[in-house]
PDB file of C-alpha atoms in Angstrom:
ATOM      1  CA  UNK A   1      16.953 -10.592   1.411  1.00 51.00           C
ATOM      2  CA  UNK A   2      16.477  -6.890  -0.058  1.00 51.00           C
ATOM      3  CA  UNK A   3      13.268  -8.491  -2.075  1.00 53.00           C
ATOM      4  CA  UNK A   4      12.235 -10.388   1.015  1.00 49.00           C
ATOM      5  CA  UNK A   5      11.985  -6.517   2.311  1.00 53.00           C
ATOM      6  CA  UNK A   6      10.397  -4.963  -1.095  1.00 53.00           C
ATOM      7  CA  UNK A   7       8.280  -7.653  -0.496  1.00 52.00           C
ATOM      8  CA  UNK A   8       7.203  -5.979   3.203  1.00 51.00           C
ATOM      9  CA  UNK A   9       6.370  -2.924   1.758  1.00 53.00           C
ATOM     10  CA  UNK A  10       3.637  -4.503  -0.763  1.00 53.00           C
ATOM     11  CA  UNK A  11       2.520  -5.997   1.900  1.00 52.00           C
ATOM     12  CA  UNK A  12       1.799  -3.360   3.283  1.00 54.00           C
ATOM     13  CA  UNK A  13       0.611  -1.306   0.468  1.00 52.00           C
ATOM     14  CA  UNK A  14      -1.240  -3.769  -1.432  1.00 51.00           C
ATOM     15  CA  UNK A  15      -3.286  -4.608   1.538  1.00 46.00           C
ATOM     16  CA  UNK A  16      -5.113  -1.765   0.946  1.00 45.00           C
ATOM     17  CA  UNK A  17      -8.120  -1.524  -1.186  1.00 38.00           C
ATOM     18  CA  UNK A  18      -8.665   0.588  -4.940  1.00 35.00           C
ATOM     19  CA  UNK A  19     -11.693   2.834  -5.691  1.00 35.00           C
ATOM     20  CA  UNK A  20     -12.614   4.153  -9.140  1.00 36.00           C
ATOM     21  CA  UNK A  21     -16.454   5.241  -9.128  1.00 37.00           C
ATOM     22  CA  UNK A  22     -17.736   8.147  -7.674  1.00 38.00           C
ATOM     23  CA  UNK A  23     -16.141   9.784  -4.884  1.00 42.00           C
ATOM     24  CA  UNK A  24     -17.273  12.461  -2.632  1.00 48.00           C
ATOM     25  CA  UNK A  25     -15.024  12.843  -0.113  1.00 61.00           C
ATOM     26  CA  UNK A  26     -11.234  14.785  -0.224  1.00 77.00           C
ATOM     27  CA  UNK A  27      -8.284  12.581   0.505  1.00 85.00           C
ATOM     28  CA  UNK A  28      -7.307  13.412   3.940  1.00 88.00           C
ATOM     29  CA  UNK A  29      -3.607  14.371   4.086  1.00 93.00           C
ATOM     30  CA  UNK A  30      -1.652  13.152   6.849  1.00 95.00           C
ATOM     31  CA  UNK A  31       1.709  11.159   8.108  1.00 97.00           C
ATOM     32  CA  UNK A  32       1.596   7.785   9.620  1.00 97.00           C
ATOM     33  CA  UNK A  33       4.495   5.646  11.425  1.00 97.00           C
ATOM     34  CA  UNK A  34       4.270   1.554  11.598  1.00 97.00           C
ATOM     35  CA  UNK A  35       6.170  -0.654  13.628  1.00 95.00           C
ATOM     36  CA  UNK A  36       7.162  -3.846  10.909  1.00 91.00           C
ATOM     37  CA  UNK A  37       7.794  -7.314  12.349  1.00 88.00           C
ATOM     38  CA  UNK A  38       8.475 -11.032  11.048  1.00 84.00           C
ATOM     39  CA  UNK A  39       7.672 -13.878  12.673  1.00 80.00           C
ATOM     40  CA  UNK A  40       7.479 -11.678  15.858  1.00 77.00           C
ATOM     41  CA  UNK A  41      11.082 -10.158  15.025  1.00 85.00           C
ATOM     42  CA  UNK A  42      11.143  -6.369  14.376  1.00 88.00           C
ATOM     43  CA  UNK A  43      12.664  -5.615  11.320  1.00 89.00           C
ATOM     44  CA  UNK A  44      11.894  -1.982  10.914  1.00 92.00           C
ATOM     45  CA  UNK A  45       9.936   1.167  10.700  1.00 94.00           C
ATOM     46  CA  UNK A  46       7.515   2.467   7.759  1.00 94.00           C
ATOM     47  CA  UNK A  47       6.261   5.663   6.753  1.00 96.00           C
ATOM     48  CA  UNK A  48       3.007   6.663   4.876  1.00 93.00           C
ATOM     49  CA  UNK A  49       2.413  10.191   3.911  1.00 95.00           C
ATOM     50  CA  UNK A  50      -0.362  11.840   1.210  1.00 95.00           C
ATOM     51  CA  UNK A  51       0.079  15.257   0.303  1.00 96.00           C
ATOM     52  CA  UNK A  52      -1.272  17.568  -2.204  1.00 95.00           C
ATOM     53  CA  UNK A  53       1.421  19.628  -4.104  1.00 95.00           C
ATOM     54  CA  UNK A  54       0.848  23.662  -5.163  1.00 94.00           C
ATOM     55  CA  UNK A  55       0.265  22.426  -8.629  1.00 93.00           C
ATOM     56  CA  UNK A  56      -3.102  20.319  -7.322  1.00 91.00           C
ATOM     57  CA  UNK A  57      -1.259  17.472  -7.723  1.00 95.00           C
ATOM     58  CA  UNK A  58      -1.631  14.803  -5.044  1.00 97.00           C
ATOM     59  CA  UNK A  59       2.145  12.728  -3.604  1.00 97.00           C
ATOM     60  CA  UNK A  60       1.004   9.692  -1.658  1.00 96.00           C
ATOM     61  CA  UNK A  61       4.546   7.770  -0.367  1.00 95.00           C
ATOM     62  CA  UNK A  62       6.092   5.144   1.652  1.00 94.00           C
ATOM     63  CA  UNK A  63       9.656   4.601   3.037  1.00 93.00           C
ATOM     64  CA  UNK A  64      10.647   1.516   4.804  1.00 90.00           C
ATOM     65  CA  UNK A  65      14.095   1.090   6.608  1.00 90.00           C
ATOM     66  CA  UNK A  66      15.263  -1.986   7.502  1.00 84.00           C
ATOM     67  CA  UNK A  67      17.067  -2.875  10.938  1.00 84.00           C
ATOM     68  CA  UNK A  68      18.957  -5.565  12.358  1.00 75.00           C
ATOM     69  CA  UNK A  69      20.272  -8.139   9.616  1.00 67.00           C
ATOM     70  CA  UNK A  70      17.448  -7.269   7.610  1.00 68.00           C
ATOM     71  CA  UNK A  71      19.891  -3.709   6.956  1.00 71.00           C
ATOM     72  CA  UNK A  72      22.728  -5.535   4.925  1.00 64.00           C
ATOM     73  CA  UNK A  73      20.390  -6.383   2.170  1.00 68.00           C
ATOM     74  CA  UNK A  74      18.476  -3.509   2.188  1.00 73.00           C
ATOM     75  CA  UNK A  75      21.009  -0.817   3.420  1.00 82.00           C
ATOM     76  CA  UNK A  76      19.168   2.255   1.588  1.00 86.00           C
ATOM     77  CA  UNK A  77      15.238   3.014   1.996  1.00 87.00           C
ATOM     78  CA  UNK A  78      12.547   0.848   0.272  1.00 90.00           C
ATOM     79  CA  UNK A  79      10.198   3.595  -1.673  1.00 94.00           C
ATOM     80  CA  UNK A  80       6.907   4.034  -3.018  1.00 95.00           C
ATOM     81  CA  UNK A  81       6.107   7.006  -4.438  1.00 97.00           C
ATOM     82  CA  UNK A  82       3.101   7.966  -6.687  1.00 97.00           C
ATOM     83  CA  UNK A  83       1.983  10.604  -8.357  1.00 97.00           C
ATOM     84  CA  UNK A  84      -2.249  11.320  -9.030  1.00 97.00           C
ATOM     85  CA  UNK A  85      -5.047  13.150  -9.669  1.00 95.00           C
ATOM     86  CA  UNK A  86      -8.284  13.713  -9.274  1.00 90.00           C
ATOM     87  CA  UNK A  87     -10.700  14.204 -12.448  1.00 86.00           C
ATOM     88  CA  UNK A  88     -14.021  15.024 -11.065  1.00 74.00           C
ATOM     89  CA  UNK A  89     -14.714  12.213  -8.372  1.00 71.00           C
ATOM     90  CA  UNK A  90     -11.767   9.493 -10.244  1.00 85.00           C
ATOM     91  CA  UNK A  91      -8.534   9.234  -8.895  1.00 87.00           C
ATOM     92  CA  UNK A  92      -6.247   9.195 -12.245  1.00 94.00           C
ATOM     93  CA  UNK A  93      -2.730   7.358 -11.579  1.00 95.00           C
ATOM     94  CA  UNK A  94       0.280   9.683 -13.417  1.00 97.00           C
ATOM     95  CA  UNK A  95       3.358   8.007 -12.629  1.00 97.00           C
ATOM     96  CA  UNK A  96       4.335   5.328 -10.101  1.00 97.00           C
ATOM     97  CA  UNK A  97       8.280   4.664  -8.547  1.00 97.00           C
ATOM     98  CA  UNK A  98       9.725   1.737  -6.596  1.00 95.00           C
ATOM     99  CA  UNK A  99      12.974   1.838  -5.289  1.00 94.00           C
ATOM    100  CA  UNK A 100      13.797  -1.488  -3.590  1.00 88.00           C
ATOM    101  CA  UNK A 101      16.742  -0.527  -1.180  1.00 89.00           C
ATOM    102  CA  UNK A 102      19.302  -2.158  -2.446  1.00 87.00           C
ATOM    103  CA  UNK A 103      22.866  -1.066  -3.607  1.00 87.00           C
ATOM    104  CA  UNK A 104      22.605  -1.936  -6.739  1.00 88.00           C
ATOM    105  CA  UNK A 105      18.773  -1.322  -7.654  1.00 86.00           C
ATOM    106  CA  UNK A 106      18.033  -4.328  -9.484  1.00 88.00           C
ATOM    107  CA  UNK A 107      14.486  -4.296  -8.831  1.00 90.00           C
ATOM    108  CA  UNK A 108      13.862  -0.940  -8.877  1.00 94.00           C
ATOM    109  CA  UNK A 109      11.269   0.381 -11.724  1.00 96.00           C
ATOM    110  CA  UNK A 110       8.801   3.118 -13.111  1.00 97.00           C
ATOM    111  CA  UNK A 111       5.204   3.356 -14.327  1.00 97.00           C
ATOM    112  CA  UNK A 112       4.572   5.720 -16.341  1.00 98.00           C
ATOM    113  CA  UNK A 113       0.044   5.837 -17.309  1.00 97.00           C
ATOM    114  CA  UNK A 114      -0.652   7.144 -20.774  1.00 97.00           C
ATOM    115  CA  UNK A 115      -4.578   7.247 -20.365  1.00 95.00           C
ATOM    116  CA  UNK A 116      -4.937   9.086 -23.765  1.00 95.00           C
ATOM    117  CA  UNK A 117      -3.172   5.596 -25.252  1.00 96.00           C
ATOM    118  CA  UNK A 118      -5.041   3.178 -22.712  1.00 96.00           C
ATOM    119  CA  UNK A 119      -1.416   2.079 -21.793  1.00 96.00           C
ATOM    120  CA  UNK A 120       1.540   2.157 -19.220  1.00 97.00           C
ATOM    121  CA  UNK A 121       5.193   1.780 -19.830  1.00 98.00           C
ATOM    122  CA  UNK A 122       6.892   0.021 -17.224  1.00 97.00           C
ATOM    123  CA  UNK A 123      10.444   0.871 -17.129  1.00 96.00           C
ATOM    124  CA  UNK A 124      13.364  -1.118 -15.188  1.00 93.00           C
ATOM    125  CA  UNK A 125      16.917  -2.181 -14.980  1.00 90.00           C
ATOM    126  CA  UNK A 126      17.312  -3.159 -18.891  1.00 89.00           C
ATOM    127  CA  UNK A 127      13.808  -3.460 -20.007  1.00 93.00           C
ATOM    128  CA  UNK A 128      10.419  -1.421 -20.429  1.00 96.00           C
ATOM    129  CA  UNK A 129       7.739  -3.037 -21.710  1.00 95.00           C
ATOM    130  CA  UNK A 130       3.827  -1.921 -22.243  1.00 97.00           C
ATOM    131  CA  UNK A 131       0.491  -2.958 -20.545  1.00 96.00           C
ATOM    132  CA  UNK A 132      -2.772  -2.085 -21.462  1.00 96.00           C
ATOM    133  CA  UNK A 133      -4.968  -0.190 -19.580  1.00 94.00           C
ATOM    134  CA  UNK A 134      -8.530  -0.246 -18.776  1.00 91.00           C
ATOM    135  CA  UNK A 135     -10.481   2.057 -16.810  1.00 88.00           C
ATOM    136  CA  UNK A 136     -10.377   1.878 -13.043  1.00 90.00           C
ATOM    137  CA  UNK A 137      -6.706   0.325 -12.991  1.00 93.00           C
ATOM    138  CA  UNK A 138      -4.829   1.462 -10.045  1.00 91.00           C
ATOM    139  CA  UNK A 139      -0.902   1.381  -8.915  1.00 90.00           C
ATOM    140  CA  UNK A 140       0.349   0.223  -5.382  1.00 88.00           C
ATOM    141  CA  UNK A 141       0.530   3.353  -4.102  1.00 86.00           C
ATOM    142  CA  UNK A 142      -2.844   5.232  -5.023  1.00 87.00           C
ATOM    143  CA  UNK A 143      -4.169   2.120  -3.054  1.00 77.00           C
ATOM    144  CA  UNK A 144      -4.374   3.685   0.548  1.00 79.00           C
ATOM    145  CA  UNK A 145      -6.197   6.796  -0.744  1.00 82.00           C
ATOM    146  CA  UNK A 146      -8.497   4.710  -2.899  1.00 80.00           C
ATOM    147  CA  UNK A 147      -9.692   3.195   0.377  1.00 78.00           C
ATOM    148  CA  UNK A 148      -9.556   5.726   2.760  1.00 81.00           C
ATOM    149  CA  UNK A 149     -12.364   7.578   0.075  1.00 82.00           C
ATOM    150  CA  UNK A 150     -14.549   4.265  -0.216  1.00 80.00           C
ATOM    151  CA  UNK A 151     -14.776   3.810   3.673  1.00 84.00           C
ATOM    152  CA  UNK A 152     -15.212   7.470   3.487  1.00 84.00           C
ATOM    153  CA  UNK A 153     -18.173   7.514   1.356  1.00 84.00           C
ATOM    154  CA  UNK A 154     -19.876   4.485   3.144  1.00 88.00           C
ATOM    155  CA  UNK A 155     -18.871   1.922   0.252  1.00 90.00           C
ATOM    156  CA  UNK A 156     -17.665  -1.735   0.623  1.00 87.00           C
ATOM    157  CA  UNK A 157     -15.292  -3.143  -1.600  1.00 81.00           C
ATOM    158  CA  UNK A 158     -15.870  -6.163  -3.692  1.00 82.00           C
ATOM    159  CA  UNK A 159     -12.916  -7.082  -6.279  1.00 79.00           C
ATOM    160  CA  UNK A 160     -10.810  -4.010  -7.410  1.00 80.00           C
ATOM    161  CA  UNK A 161      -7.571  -4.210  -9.764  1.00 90.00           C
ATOM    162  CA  UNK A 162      -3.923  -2.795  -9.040  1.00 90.00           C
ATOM    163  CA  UNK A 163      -0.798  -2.334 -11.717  1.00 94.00           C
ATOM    164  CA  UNK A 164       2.346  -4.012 -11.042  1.00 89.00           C
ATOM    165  CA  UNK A 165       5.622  -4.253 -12.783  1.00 89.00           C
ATOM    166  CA  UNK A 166       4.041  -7.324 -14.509  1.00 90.00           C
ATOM    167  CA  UNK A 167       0.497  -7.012 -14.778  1.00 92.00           C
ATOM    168  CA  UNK A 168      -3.171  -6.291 -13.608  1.00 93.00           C
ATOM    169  CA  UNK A 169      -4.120  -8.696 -10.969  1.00 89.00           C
ATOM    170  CA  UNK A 170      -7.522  -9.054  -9.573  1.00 86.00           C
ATOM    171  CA  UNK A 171      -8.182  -8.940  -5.796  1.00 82.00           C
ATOM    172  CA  UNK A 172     -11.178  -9.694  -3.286  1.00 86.00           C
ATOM    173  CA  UNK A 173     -12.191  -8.370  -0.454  1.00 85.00           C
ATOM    174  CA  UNK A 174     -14.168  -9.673   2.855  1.00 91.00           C
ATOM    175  CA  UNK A 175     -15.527  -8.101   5.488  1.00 94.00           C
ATOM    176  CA  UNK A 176     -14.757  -9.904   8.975  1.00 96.00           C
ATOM    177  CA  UNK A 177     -15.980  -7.708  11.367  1.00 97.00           C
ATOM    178  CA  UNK A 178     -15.443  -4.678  14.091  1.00 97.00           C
ATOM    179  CA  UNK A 179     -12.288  -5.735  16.198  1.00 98.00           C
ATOM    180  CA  UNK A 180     -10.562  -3.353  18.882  1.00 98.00           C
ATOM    181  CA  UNK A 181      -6.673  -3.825  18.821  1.00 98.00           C
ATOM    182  CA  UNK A 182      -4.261  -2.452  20.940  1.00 97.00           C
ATOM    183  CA  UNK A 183      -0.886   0.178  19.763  1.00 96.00           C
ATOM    184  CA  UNK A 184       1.281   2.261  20.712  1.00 95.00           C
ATOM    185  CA  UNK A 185      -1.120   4.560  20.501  1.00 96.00           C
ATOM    186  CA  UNK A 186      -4.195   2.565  22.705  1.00 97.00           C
ATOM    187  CA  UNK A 187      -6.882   1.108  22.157  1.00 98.00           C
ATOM    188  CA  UNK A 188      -8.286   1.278  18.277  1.00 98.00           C
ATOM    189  CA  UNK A 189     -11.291   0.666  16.802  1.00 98.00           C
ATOM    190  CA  UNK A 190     -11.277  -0.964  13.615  1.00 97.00           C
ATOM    191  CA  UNK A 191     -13.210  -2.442  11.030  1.00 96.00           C
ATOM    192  CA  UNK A 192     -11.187  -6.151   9.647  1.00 96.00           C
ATOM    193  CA  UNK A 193     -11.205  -6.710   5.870  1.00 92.00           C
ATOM    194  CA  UNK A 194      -9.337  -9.871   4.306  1.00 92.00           C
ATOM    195  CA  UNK A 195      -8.382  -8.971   1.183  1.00 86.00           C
ATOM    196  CA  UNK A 196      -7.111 -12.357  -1.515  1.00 87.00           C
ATOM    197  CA  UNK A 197      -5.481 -12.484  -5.111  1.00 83.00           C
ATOM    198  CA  UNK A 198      -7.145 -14.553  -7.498  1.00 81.00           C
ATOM    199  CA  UNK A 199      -5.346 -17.843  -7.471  1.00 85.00           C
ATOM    200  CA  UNK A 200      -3.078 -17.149  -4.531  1.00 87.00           C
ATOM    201  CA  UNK A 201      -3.103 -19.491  -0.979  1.00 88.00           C
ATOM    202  CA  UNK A 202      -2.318 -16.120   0.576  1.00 91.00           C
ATOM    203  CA  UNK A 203      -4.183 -13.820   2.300  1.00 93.00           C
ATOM    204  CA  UNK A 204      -4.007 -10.328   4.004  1.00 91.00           C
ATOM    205  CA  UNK A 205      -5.883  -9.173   7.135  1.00 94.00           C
ATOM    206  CA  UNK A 206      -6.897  -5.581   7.174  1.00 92.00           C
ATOM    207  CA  UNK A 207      -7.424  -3.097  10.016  1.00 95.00           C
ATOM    208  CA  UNK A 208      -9.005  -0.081   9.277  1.00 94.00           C
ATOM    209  CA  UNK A 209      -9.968   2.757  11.851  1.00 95.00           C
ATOM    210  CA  UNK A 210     -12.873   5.244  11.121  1.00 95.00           C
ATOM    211  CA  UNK A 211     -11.195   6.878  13.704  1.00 95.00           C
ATOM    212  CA  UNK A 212      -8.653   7.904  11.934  1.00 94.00           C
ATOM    213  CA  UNK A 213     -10.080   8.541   8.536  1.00 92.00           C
ATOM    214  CA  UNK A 214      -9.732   5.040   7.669  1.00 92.00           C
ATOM    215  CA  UNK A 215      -6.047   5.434   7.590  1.00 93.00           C
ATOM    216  CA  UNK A 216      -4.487   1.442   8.392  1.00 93.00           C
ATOM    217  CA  UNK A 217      -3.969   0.590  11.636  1.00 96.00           C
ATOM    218  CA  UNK A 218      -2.708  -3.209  11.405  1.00 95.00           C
ATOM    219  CA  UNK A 219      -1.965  -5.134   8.369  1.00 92.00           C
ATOM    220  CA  UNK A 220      -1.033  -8.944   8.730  1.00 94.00           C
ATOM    221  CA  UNK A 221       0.357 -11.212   6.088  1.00 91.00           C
ATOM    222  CA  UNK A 222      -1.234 -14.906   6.342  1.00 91.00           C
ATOM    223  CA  UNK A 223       0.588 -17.821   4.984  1.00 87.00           C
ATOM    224  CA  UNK A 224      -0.613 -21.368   5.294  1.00 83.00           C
ATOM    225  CA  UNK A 225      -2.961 -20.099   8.663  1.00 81.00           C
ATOM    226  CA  UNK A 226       0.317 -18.670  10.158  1.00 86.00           C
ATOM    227  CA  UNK A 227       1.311 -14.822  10.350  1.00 87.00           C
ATOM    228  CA  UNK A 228       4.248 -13.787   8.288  1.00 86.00           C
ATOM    229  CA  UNK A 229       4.808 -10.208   8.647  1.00 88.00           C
ATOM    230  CA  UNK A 230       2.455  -7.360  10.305  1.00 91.00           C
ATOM    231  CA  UNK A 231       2.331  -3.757  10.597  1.00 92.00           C
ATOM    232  CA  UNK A 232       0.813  -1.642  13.871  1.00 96.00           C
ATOM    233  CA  UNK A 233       0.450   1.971  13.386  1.00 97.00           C
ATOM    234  CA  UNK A 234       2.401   3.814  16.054  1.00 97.00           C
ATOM    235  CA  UNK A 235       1.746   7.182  15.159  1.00 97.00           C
ATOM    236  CA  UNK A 236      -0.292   9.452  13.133  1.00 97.00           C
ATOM    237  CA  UNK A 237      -0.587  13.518  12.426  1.00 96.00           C
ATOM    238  CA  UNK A 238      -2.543  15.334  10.041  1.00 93.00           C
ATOM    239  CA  UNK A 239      -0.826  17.602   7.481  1.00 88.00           C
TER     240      UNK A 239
END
């Protein structure tokens, strides 16, 4: 159950969209609350936040708690947390953190990017291992500035590539559309991008708002033409 909850969280975060040529615009720094649901069940809250540290250093985040059953396998926080920075117009991954709310921490791990070496050590519970790196490679959690700074700029995505614990994967990208959907906070207008790993049956709808700096507004996991788990922005305040 505490990976079926990890599992939320890149959901959420890998529903977003990467970015590595040239950028113009600042990442916009901000807090954002979601509502998280399976099936139509809510099983908890999330949190996105990007700031930018005294040292220039950017800190974008997410922290998902669990509720209801869901909260005996994942009694402590699921966290993202990575570290970046910006070379000119590219957004350079430093170091990368899950934590995957268990007791125990089985899953959790580390990424650490040696872009002098064109390599990352991944680090977990009794292993750390080394992936090569090519240019342009994102991590989970530099994903949601990556995009925000495409829409930004006026670009559309195509295929992009993310770091995991295990490997670069490939994903595509769609464009379906300009959709208004309903929150907590009203009526939203967003654009609708279905994003799809190479090889997977899977897919993830996408709900951006220009509105709000292209910050996420509803993420839905598709499985076999049925919704698995979704994500409706409830809140939102600049920083």
């Amino acid at each position: 159950m505490n990976r079926f909850c990890a599992a939320i969280v890149i959901v959420l975060i890998t529903g977003l969209l990467t970015f590595t040529e040239s950028l113009s615009a600042e990442p916009v720094q901000y807090r954002a609350e979601y509502g998280a649901r399976y099936k139509s069940r809510n099983v908890g809250t999330s949190v996105f936040s990007l700031e930018r540290t005294d040292s220039g250093e950017y800190v974008f985040s997410s922290n998902m708690r669990a509720k209801g059953l869901l909260r005996f396998a994942s009694p402590r926080p699921i966290i993202d947390r990575s570290e970046f920075s910006l070379d000119g117009d590219a957004i350079i991954p430093n170091r990368f953190a899950h934590e995957d709310g268990s007791r125990k921490g089985e899953d959790n791990h580390t990424i650490e990017f040696d872009w002098g070496g064109a390599s990352a050590t991944v680090s977990g519970d009794g292993y750390s291992r080394d992936i090569a790196l090519t240019g342009g490679v994102l991590d989970r959690g530099t994903l949601q500035v990556a995009l925000m700074l495409t829409l930004a700029n006026g670009d559309q995505p195509e295929t992009f590539e993310v770091l995991d614990e295990n490997a670069v994967d490939t994903y595509a990208y769609e464009f379906e559309g300009e959709h208004t959907i309903e929150t907590e906070m009203g009526e939203i207008d967003v654009l609708r991008y279905r994003q799809q790993r190479a090889g997977s049956s899977r897919y993830t709808i996408i709900d951006l708002a220009p509105s709000l700096d292209y910050v996420p507004a509803r993420i839905e996991q598709m499985r076999d033409g049925e919704s698995r788990s979704a994500f409706l922005i409830e809140s939102i305040e600049r920083l």
